[in-house]
XYZ file of N, CA and C in Angstrom:
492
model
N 81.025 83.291 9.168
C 80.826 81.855 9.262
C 79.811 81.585 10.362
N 78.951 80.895 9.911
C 77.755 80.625 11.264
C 78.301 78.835 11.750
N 77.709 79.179 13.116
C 78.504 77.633 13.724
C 77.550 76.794 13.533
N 76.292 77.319 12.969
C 75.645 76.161 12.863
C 75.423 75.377 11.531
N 76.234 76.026 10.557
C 76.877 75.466 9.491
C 77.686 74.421 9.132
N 77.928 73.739 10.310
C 78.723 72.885 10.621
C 78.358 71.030 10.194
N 79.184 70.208 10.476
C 78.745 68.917 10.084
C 77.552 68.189 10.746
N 76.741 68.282 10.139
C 75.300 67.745 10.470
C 75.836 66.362 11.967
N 76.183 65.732 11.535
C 76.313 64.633 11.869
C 77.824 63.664 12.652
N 78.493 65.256 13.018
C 79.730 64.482 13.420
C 79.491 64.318 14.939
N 80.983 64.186 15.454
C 80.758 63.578 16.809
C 80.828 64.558 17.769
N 80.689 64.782 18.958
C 80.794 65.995 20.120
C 82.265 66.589 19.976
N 83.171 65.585 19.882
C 84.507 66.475 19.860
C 84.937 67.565 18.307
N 84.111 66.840 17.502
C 84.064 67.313 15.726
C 83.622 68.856 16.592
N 82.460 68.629 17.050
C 81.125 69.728 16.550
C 81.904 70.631 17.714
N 82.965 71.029 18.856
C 83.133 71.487 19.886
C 84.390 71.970 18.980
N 84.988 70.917 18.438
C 86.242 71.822 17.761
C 85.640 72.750 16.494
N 84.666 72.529 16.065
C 84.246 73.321 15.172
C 83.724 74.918 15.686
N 83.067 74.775 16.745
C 82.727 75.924 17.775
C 83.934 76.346 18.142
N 85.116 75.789 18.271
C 86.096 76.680 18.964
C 86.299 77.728 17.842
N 86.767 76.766 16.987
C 87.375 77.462 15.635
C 87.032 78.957 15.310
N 85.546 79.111 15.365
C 84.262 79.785 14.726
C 84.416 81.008 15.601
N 84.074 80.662 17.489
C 84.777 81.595 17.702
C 85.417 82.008 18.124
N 86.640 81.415 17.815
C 87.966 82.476 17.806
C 88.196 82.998 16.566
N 87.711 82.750 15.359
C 87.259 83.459 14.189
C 86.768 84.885 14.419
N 85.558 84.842 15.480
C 85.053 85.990 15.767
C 85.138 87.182 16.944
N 85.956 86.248 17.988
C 86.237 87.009 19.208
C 87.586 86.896 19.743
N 88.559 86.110 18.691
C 90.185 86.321 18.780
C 90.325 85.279 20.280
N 91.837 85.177 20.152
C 91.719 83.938 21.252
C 91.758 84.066 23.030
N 91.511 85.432 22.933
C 91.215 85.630 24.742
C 89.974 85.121 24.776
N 89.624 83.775 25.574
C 88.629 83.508 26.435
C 88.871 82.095 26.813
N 87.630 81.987 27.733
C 88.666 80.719 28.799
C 88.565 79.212 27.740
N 89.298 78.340 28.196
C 89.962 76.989 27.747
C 88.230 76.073 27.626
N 88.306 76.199 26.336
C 87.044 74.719 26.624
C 86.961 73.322 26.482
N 86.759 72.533 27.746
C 86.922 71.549 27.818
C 86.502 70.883 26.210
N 87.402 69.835 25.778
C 86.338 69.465 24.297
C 86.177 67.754 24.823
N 85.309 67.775 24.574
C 84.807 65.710 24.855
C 83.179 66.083 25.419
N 83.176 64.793 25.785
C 81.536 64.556 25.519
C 81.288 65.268 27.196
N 79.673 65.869 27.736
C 79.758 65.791 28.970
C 80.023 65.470 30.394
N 79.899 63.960 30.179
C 80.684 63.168 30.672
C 82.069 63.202 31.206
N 82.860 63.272 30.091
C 84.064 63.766 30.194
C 84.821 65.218 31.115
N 83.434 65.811 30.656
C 84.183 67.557 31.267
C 83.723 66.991 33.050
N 82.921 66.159 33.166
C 82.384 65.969 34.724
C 83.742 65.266 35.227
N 84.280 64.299 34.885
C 85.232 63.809 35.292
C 86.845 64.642 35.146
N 86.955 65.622 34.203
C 87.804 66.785 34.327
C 87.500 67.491 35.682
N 86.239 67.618 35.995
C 85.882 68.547 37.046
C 86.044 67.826 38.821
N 85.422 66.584 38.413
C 85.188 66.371 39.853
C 86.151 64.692 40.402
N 87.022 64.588 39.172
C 87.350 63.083 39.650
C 88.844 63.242 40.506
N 89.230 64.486 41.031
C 90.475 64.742 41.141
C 90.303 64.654 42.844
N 91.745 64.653 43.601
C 91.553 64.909 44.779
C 91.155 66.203 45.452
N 90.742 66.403 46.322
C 89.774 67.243 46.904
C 90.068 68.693 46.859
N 91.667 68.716 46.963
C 92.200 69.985 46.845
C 92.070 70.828 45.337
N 91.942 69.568 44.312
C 91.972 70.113 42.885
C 90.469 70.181 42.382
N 89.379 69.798 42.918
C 88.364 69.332 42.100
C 87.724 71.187 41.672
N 86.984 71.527 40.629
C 87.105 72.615 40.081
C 85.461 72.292 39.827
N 84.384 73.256 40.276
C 83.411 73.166 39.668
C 83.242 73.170 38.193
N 82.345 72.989 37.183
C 82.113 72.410 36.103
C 80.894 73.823 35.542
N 81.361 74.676 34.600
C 80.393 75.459 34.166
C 79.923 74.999 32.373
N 78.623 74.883 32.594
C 78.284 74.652 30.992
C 77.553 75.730 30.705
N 78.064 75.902 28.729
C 78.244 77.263 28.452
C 77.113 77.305 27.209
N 76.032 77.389 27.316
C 75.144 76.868 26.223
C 74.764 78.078 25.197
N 75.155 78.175 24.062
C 75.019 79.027 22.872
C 74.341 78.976 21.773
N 73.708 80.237 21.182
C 72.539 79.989 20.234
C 73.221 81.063 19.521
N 73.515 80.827 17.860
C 73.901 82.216 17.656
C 72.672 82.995 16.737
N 71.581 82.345 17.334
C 70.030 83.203 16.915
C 69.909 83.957 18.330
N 70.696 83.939 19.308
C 70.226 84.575 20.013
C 70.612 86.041 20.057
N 69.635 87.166 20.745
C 69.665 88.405 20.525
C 71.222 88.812 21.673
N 71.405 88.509 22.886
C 72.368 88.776 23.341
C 73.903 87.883 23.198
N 74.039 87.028 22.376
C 75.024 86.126 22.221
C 75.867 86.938 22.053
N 76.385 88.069 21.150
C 77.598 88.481 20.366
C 78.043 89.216 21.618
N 76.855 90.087 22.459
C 77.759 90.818 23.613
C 78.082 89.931 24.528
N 77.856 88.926 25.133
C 78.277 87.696 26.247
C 79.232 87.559 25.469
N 79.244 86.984 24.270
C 80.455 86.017 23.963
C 81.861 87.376 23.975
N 81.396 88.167 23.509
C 82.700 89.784 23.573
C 83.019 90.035 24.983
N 81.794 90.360 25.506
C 82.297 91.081 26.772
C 82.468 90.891 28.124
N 81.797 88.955 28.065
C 82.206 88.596 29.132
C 82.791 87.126 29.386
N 82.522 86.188 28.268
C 84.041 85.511 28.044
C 84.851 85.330 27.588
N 85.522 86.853 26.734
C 86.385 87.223 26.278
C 86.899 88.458 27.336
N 86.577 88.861 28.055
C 87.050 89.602 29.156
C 88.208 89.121 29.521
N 89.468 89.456 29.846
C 90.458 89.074 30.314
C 90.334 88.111 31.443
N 89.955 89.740 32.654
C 89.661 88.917 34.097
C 88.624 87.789 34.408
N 87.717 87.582 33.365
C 86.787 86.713 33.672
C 87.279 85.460 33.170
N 88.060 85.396 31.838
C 88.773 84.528 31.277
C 89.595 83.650 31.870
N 90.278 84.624 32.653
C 91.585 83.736 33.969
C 90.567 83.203 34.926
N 90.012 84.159 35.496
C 88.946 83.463 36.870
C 88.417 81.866 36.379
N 87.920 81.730 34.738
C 87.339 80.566 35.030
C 88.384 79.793 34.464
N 89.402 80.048 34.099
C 90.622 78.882 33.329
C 90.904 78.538 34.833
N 91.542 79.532 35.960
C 91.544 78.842 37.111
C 91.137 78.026 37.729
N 89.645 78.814 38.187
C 88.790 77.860 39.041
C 87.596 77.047 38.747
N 87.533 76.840 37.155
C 86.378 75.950 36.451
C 87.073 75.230 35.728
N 85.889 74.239 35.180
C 86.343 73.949 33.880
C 85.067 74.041 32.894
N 84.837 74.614 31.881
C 84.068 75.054 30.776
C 83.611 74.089 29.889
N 82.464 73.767 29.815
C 82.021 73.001 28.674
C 81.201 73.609 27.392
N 81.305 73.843 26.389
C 80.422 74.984 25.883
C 79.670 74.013 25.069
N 78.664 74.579 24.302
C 77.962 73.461 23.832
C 76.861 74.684 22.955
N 76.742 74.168 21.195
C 76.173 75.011 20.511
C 74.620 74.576 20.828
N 73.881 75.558 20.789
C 72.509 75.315 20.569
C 71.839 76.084 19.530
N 72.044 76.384 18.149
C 71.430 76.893 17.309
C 70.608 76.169 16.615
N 70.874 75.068 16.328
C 69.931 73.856 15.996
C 69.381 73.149 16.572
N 67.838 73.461 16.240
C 66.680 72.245 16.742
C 67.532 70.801 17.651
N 68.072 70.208 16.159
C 69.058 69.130 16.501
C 69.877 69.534 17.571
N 70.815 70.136 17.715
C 71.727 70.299 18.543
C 71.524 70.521 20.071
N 70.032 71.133 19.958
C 69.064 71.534 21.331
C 68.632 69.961 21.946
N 68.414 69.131 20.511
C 68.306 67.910 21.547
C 68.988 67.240 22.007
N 70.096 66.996 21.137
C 71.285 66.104 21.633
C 71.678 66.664 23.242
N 71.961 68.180 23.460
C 71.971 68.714 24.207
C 71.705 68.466 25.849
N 69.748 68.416 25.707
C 69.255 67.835 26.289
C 69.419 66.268 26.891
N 69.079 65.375 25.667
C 69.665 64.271 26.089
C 71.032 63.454 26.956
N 71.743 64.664 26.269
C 73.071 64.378 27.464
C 72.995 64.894 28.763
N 72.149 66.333 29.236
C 72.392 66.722 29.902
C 71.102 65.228 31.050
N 69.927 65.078 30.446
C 69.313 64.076 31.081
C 70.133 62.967 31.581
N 71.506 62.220 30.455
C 71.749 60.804 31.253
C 72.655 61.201 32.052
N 73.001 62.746 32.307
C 73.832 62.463 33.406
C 73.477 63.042 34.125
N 72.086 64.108 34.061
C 71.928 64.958 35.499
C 70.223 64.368 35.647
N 69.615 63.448 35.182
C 68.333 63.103 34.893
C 67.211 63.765 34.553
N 65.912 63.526 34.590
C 64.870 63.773 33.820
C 64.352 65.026 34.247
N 64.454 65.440 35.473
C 63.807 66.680 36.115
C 65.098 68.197 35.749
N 66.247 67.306 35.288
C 67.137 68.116 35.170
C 67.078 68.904 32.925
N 66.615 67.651 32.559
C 66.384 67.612 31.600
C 65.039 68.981 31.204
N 63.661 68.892 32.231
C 62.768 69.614 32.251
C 63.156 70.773 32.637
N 63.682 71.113 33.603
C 64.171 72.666 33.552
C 64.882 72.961 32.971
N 65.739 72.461 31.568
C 66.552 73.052 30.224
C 65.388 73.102 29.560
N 64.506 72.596 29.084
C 63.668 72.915 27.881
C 63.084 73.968 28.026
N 62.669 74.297 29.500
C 61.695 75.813 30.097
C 62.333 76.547 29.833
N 64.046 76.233 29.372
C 65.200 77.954 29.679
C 65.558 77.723 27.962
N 65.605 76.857 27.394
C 66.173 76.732 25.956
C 65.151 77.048 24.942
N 64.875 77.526 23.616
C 66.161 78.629 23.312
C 65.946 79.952 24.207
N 65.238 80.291 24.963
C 64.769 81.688 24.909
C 65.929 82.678 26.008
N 66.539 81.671 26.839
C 67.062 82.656 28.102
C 69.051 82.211 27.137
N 69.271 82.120 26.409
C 70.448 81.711 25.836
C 71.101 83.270 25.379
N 72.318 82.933 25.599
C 73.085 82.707 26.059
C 73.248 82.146 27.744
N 73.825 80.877 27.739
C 73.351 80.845 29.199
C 74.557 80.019 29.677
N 75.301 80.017 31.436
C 76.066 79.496 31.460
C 75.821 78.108 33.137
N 75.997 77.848 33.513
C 75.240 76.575 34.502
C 76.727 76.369 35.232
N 76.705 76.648 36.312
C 77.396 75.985 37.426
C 77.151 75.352 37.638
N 78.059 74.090 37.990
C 77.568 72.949 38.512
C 78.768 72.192 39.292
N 77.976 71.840 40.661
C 78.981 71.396 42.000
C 78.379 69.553 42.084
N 79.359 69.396 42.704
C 79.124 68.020 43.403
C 78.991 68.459 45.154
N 77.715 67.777 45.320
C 77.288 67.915 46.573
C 76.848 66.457 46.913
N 77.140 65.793 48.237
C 76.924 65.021 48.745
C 77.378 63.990 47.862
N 78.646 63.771 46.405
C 78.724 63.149 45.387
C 77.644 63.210 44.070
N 76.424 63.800 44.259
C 75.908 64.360 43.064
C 76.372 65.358 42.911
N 76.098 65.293 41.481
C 75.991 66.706 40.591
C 74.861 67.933 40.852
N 75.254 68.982 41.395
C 74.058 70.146 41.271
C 74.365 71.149 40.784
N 72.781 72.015 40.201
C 73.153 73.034 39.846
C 73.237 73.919 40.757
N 74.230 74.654 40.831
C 74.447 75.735 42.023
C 74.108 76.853 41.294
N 74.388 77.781 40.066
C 74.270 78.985 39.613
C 73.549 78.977 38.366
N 72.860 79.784 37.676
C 72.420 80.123 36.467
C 72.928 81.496 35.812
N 73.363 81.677 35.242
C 73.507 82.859 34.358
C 72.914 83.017 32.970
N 71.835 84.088 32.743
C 71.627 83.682 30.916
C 72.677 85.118 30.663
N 72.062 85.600 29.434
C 72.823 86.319 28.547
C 72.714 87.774 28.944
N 71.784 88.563 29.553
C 71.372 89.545 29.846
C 72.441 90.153 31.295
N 73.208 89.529 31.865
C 74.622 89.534 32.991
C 74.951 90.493 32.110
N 76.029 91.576 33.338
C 77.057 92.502 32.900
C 78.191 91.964 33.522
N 79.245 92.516 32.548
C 80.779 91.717 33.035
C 80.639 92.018 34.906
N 80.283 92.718 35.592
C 81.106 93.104 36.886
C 80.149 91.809 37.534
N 78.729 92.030 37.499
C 77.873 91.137 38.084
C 78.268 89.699 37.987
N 78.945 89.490 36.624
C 79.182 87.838 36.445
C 80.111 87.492 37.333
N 81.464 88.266 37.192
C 82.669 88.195 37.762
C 82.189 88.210 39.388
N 81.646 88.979 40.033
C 81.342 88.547 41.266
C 80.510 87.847 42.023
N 79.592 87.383 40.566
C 78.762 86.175 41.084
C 80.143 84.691 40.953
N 81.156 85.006 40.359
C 81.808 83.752 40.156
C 83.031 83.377 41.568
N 83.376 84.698 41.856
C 84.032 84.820 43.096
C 83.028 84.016 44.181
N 82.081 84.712 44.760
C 81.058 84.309 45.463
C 81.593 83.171 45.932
């Protein structure tokens, strides 16, 4: 089943439950919890809590044209230990990018909430550095990106870039 087979035209929570589905179809259900709702939403999962709870915010951007997708998605967020680390201390937004379409919507969300310069450095990294995953902190009450990961990470490197 390809995920980008999916309903042209439904809504973020349609098209996120459809990605879950797909893969846990393909990589069984060890891997971490993904937030489902619009971006927006996973920001306020992440950062609207009191200080002790607030959980950085990783977005998990997927192409399944891409050449390293099947080993990321197997071997390192389906990894056990990496799985718990971010159900713990993140919260996950994943988000398909196999379609043109889907690359923009993408974009566009990631612009109204992280703006236009934020918008320009996804198009420089999309499709080509995908599998890719984006930390992202609140600093000073904005949103930043603190980490990048694309697809080319080995499980040990990720896991201790996430400790860090």
């Amino acid at each position: 089943k390809q995920w980008y087979q999916r309903r042209v035209r439904g809504s973020t929570e349609d098209n996120l439950f459809h990605f879950i589905q797909v893969f846990q179809e393909r990589y069984g259900s060890t891997h971490p919890s993904f937030h489902i709702g619009t971006l927006q939403s996973a920001m306020t999962a992440a950062f609207s809590l009191p200080a002790d709870l607030k959980r950085p915010l990783i977005l998990f951007f997927h192409s399944d044209k891409a050449m390293t997708a099947h080993l990321f998605c197997s071997q390192l967020l389906c990894s056990e230990n990496i799985s718990s680390y971010i159900d713990e201390h993140f919260v996950l937004w994943p988000f398909d990018l196999t379609q043109k379409r889907l690359q923009s919507e993408a974009l566009d969300e990631c612009q109204n909430v992280f703006g236009l310069e934020a918008r320009r450095e996804m198009e420089r990294r999309v499709p080509d550095m995908l599998p890719m995953l984006i930390i992202i902190t609140k600093v000073k009450g904005s949103p930043q990106v603190f980490r990048i990961f694309n697809g080319e990470i080995n499980p040990d490197m990720l896991m201790a870039q996430l400790v860090e």
